[in-house]
Structure formats: structure tokens, C-alpha cells
Amino acid sequence: MKAHFSPTFLVLLGLLSLGLSERIKVSETLDRLLADYDPRVRPNYQVEPLTVNVSLYVLDMPKISSRDKEYTLMMFFRQFWKDERLAYADGSLQENIVASSGYSEKIWVPDTFFVNERKATFHHIPSPNEFIRIEPDGRILRSVRISVTLTCNMDMSGFPFDSQTCSMEMESYGAQMKDIKYDWQALDISSHIHSEDFAIIGFKNVTEEAHLSTVFMIPVAMLTILAMMSMWMDRDNIIARLGLILVGIMGVMCSSTIVQVLHPASETKAIDVYFGISVTMIFFVALEAVIVTKKGGKTQSGSYIESIARLAMITAFVLFQVVIFIYAMVLKMGYPDGSEDMVLFVPNK
């Protein structure tokens, strides 16, 4: 009896055989590459420096701490280099080989570390987040997913009108510059990254909606105006005048306390100066109310003092707001445009 097979079955059988053959070729190639391979010796040893290209894709930025002067990144960390000992362009296999994380323990890989690192974590759930890609000419890509916390020397004196440029320093732990050279290739930042306190500018721009100026500075200016309105109230109604002044002082002090809790820093910030001057202006309004009341009634001297005080306070308030606006614009003009490979944190205003 003769067996009859349909054309579809024969095609499937051929594809299965071809796939099995390709897998055998890949396995044989990987085994052959390691036959006389010494992972303890770097490529181009005693010939020329090895160039290691580095690129990052930032997935998330869960923490930016002005108090601890650090920031945390979760990213794909990719390193590219060429190891001619792993070249297999002999015609038997032309495609790239992607190997699992275990293969990186059998070949030489750069001993890269972050100089300004405080803490770093490799991701292993549900399996090690790493792969090795080998190209026929021996070019290697190693990609790992890591979370790293890095130090950043933040100067918060201009907050919230400042910008912070944070570096990421990488070196070889054991090799010298004459042995390994690092070249920066690319920095990409996910458009889904969100920070409540900072706008993040890097290879891509990320815009934010929350602004410190609308949350704190504009209400403080309104509280100062509210306290100044007491200067137009009846001079004999000292209780009502001091009530408005007290509301202004308490509002500014509460705003200052909230900012200190949310954005702690060792140095005096621009917003602290703003709050301090606002409280000082309200204090002079209270002082004017006491002096005018002390003069009593609607005397000529009391009216003269009140007129001078009104003009002086309005002038001082307007000049103060103009100076703050100019200061913010000058600092903003100094922001890098984000066209370079960097991580730039700009506080939301």
C-alpha cells in the first residue's frame, strides 16, 4: 500500500525541517565560537583601544529628589562593541544571532560602572532582562534593563526658576583609557515619563501641566494685595484692618511651610526670598496701620502718612513683581535647548 501525502503536509514538513536545520546551525555556531575563546581577554588586546558605544532608552524616572540631590532612572542600557573572535561570516549562517542572558557569562563584556551611582538594580522578573546579539562580522550588542539611582549636584538657589543638568558618568572599572574608549551614541526618553515637580528635557521634550507659580506665587501675591487693601479702610476700624493683615501673613507663612516640606533644600531658594519679601511688605502695612491709628482720627498728619504709605507700598509691590519676572526670564534664557544628549530637569512653574 502506498502512502499519499497532501501538498500542504509536505510544505509544512519542509518548513519544519528547515527551521530545525537553522536552529542546529545557530547552536553549532555558538558552540564553535566558544571553542578557543578566552573571555578573560578583551578584543584587540595589545593592538588598539576597544571602542564601546553606549545608548540609553529611559523608560521611567520615578524619583527626582532635590533634598537628597539624586535622581532614579529605569532604562534599557545598551553597549555595542566588536569582537572579531566571534565573527562567523563564513557563509554557513548570514543572520544575526540573539542569545539569552547566560551567554554573556561565556564571552568578554565591558566592566562598565556608573561613577556617580548610589544604587543600581538588575531586573530579573520573570527572567533576567538581558540579551546578547551577535552579528556575522563580530559586532556585539548587549542590552539590559536596569534601575539606577545617581547623584546630581543640584543648585536650588534659583528655584522655581532654575534648571538642573544632571550627569551620568560611566567608566570601565578595571581598564584604562588606553584600553577602552566609551563613545556616547544616543539618549532617548519615553514620552510617557511624568514628573509632578520637573519638566524633563533631553533628546525629547516632555511638557507638564502643574506649575508652582500658579499654585503658590500668584496666591501669595493676591494675599499681599489683600493685606494692602486694608490701607483704604477706615483708619478707626483697626480690628478689621489688622484682621486682613493677619489673614495675609498666615496665608504666606502656610504657603512657605508647604514649599519647604515638598521641596526641601539646604540653600535658600528664590521662592523663599519671594515669600520673605511678601511677609515684610505685609508687616510694613501693619506698621502703617498702627502708626496712623496712633495719630488718631482724621488728622492732617495721619492723612499725609497714609497717602505716602499707599504710594510707597504700591510702587514697591509693582517693582518687586517686575524684578521677579525679569529674574525668571533671565534664568529661562539660560536653559539648554535639549538638543544635546543630557538629562535636564526644569521645575514646573
XYZ file of C-alpha atoms in Angstrom:
349
model
C 0.000 0.000 0.000
C 1.375 3.380 -0.956
C 1.132 6.330 1.418
C -0.233 9.504 -0.092
C 0.610 12.912 1.420
C -1.136 16.140 0.579
C 0.922 19.077 -0.779
C 0.075 21.108 2.350
C 1.524 18.424 4.603
C 4.696 18.269 2.534
C 5.111 22.065 2.701
C 4.670 22.053 6.480
C 7.123 19.186 6.806
C 9.648 21.094 4.698
C 9.288 24.254 6.784
C 9.675 22.250 9.989
C 12.821 20.617 8.672
C 14.197 23.983 7.555
C 13.524 25.558 10.965
C 15.153 22.638 12.748
C 18.145 22.905 10.450
C 18.518 26.633 11.155
C 18.355 26.067 14.915
C 21.032 23.406 14.615
C 23.208 25.839 12.643
C 22.806 28.531 15.326
C 23.648 26.111 18.127
C 26.653 24.755 16.250
C 27.864 28.293 15.501
C 27.588 29.379 19.141
C 29.471 26.286 20.294
C 32.142 26.728 17.628
C 32.713 30.380 18.543
C 33.476 29.413 22.135
C 35.789 26.529 21.263
C 39.034 28.523 21.580
C 37.576 31.642 23.171
C 39.054 33.192 26.328
C 36.521 35.545 27.985
C 39.217 36.935 30.281
C 40.943 38.795 27.435
C 39.358 41.818 25.788
C 39.122 42.166 21.995
C 42.085 43.910 20.296
C 44.261 43.184 23.307
C 47.658 44.921 22.954
C 46.673 46.011 19.439
C 44.486 49.109 19.807
C 41.917 50.544 22.232
C 38.479 48.963 22.055
C 35.611 51.372 21.368
C 32.423 50.714 23.325
C 29.378 52.665 22.146
C 26.658 53.340 24.711
C 22.990 54.217 24.254
C 20.110 54.597 26.703
C 16.356 54.435 26.449
C 14.812 55.853 29.622
C 11.557 54.071 30.454
C 10.696 55.829 33.700
C 12.029 58.420 36.121
C 10.267 57.533 39.382
C 12.270 59.829 41.656
C 13.908 63.244 41.422
C 14.940 64.381 44.904
C 16.182 67.925 45.471
C 16.737 67.153 49.153
C 18.914 64.077 48.582
C 20.331 65.553 45.343
C 19.740 62.395 43.354
C 17.534 61.003 40.602
C 16.449 57.490 39.652
C 16.145 56.051 36.148
C 14.691 52.800 34.847
C 16.175 52.214 31.418
C 17.423 49.939 28.686
C 21.218 50.152 28.913
C 22.849 49.135 25.632
C 26.527 48.624 24.847
C 27.975 47.984 21.388
C 31.466 46.728 20.583
C 33.242 44.494 18.080
C 34.883 41.183 18.927
C 36.363 39.638 15.791
C 36.837 36.356 17.638
C 33.038 35.957 17.479
C 32.757 36.637 13.733
C 31.099 33.822 11.781
C 30.749 35.318 8.280
C 31.784 32.071 6.594
C 28.635 31.593 4.517
C 27.000 28.950 6.696
C 24.905 31.491 8.607
C 24.169 35.042 7.488
C 21.626 36.246 10.035
C 22.227 37.813 13.439
C 22.265 35.534 16.451
C 20.303 36.551 19.543
C 21.425 34.673 22.638
C 19.968 34.607 26.130
C 21.490 36.236 29.195
C 23.549 33.164 30.083
C 25.723 33.630 27.009
C 27.103 36.924 28.359
C 28.864 34.935 31.080
C 30.796 32.973 28.451
C 32.169 35.898 26.444
C 34.047 39.085 27.261
C 31.766 42.013 28.167
C 32.767 45.546 29.248
C 33.104 46.017 33.014
C 31.184 49.292 32.874
C 30.090 51.019 36.064
C 28.424 54.339 36.919
C 30.824 56.652 38.734
C 28.084 58.731 40.407
C 25.887 55.748 41.275
C 24.300 55.359 44.698
C 22.248 52.263 43.977
C 21.624 50.033 40.962
C 19.377 47.038 40.334
C 19.197 44.496 37.518
C 15.690 43.310 36.686
C 15.214 39.533 36.910
C 11.407 39.139 36.909
C 10.110 36.889 35.412
C 13.548 36.140 33.916
C 16.799 38.107 33.544
C 16.038 41.159 31.386
C 19.103 40.839 29.177
C 20.084 39.609 25.742
C 23.172 39.389 23.540
C 23.040 39.965 19.783
C 25.962 38.809 17.644
C 26.312 39.934 14.029
C 28.221 37.960 11.385
C 31.175 40.398 11.399
C 31.601 40.099 15.178
C 29.747 43.210 16.285
C 28.089 42.682 19.661
C 25.086 44.309 21.318
C 24.389 43.737 24.987
C 21.096 45.146 26.243
C 19.967 45.037 29.880
C 17.105 46.644 31.790
C 18.305 48.287 34.978
C 17.220 50.821 37.575
C 19.932 53.148 38.818
C 19.995 55.997 41.337
C 22.591 58.650 40.507
C 23.833 61.703 42.362
C 23.215 65.161 40.927
C 24.800 68.329 42.274
C 21.627 70.426 42.209
C 21.834 74.138 42.961
C 18.345 75.064 44.151
C 19.072 78.735 44.850
C 17.057 79.815 41.798
C 14.091 77.513 42.473
C 11.493 77.520 40.934
C 13.063 79.429 38.017
C 16.194 77.281 37.793
C 17.251 74.357 35.631
C 19.254 71.346 36.772
C 21.595 69.474 34.447
C 22.440 66.043 35.818
C 25.333 63.986 34.532
C 25.682 60.247 34.088
C 29.332 59.229 34.377
C 30.453 55.838 33.063
C 33.865 54.200 33.121
C 35.495 50.818 32.858
C 36.174 49.524 36.344
C 39.409 47.721 35.525
C 40.656 49.008 32.164
C 42.432 52.268 31.427
C 41.583 54.802 28.735
C 44.330 53.384 26.533
C 42.472 50.059 26.600
C 38.788 51.015 26.337
C 37.166 54.174 24.973
C 33.494 54.979 25.551
C 31.521 56.819 22.880
C 28.055 58.225 23.526
C 25.618 57.075 20.864
C 22.087 58.141 21.813
C 19.771 59.098 24.655
C 16.037 58.590 24.193
C 13.397 59.408 26.787
C 9.951 57.847 26.781
C 7.156 60.328 26.128
C 5.171 58.669 28.931
C 7.522 59.870 31.673
C 5.744 62.200 34.098
C 7.096 64.244 36.987
C 4.964 66.462 39.205
C 7.851 68.769 40.105
C 10.002 68.978 36.981
C 9.708 69.235 33.229
C 12.266 66.836 31.764
C 14.198 67.910 28.686
C 16.530 65.517 26.952
C 16.641 64.079 23.469
C 12.878 64.577 23.518
C 10.832 67.200 25.325
C 8.247 66.323 27.956
C 5.787 69.063 28.917
C 3.964 69.300 32.230
C 0.742 70.954 33.338
C 1.273 71.709 37.046
C 3.047 74.993 37.777
C 4.482 76.265 41.039
C 3.815 79.880 40.136
C 0.070 79.305 39.809
C -0.080 77.108 42.899
C 1.931 79.298 45.291
C 3.327 82.556 43.914
C 0.145 84.038 42.431
C -1.923 83.265 45.579
C 0.816 84.844 47.731
C 0.721 87.972 45.553
C -3.068 88.073 45.974
C -2.715 87.730 49.757
C -0.265 90.643 49.763
C -2.726 92.762 47.770
C -5.487 91.758 50.205
C -3.391 92.983 53.138
C -2.588 96.228 51.292
C -6.324 96.850 50.754
C -6.580 97.464 54.494
C -4.813 100.793 53.873
C -8.001 102.048 52.188
C -10.253 101.016 55.077
C -11.471 103.344 57.814
C -8.462 104.230 59.982
C -10.530 103.938 63.128
C -11.532 100.339 62.353
C -8.193 98.920 63.481
C -9.624 95.458 64.241
C -10.825 94.916 60.668
C -7.571 96.261 59.230
C -5.409 94.005 61.390
C -7.716 91.080 60.559
C -6.971 91.433 56.841
C -3.270 91.800 57.575
C -3.297 88.688 59.769
C -5.006 86.674 57.007
C -2.272 87.745 54.589
C 0.585 86.844 56.938
C -0.890 83.453 57.856
C -1.539 82.612 54.195
C 2.025 83.433 53.143
C 3.532 81.518 56.073
C 1.405 78.441 55.307
C 2.484 78.536 51.649
C 6.124 78.833 52.690
C 5.807 75.840 55.026
C 4.212 73.689 52.316
C 7.005 74.535 49.862
C 9.648 73.675 52.474
C 8.029 70.279 53.028
C 7.523 69.456 49.345
C 10.799 70.923 48.058
C 13.370 70.827 50.871
C 16.848 72.159 50.158
C 19.823 73.199 52.241
C 20.255 76.522 50.423
C 17.905 79.497 50.335
C 15.684 79.315 47.253
C 14.305 82.141 45.125
C 10.783 81.258 46.220
C 11.879 81.607 49.872
C 13.068 85.141 49.111
C 9.728 85.822 47.405
C 7.813 84.684 50.479
C 10.124 86.627 52.802
C 9.725 89.909 50.927
C 5.944 89.393 50.755
C 5.768 88.938 54.537
C 7.970 92.021 55.003
C 5.635 94.116 52.862
C 2.619 92.922 54.853
C 4.499 93.759 58.065
C 5.003 97.353 56.870
C 1.274 97.539 56.091
C 0.581 96.503 59.699
C 3.115 99.052 60.944
C 1.411 101.776 58.910
C -1.970 100.830 60.402
C -0.613 101.140 63.942
C 1.121 104.482 63.270
C -1.923 106.033 61.595
C -4.209 104.801 64.388
C -1.778 106.199 66.958
C -2.025 109.615 65.299
C -5.767 109.328 65.831
C -8.855 110.319 63.859
C -8.582 112.048 60.537
C -5.790 114.446 61.406
C -3.715 116.079 58.704
C -0.546 114.249 59.750
C -2.367 110.903 59.695
C -3.727 111.531 56.213
C -0.272 112.567 54.968
C 1.379 109.429 56.378
C -1.348 107.242 54.911
C -1.037 108.803 51.438
C 2.746 108.374 51.418
C 2.418 104.778 52.673
C -0.116 103.869 49.976
C 2.068 105.247 47.195
C 5.209 103.612 48.600
C 3.590 100.186 49.040
C 2.020 100.154 45.566
C 5.319 101.213 43.986
C 7.296 98.641 45.971
C 4.841 95.848 45.126
C 4.864 96.573 41.376
C 8.670 96.873 41.258
C 9.022 93.635 43.212
C 6.825 91.710 40.761
C 8.683 93.190 37.773
C 12.058 92.208 39.241
C 10.833 88.653 39.869
C 9.533 88.408 36.296
C 12.819 89.671 34.814
C 14.798 87.287 37.039
C 12.705 84.342 35.840
C 13.123 85.328 32.179
C 16.899 85.711 32.540
C 17.212 82.246 34.081
C 14.933 80.741 31.443
C 17.101 82.173 28.653
C 19.989 80.184 30.096
C 18.212 76.821 29.757
C 19.865 74.359 27.359
C 17.553 73.599 24.444
C 17.626 69.843 24.996
C 19.207 69.186 21.600
C 22.238 67.575 23.214
C 22.323 64.206 24.924
C 21.664 65.176 28.510
C 19.095 64.930 31.243
C 17.793 68.387 32.145
C 15.267 68.971 34.930
C 13.291 72.217 34.803
C 10.992 72.900 37.798
C 7.358 73.367 36.830
C 6.348 76.997 37.270
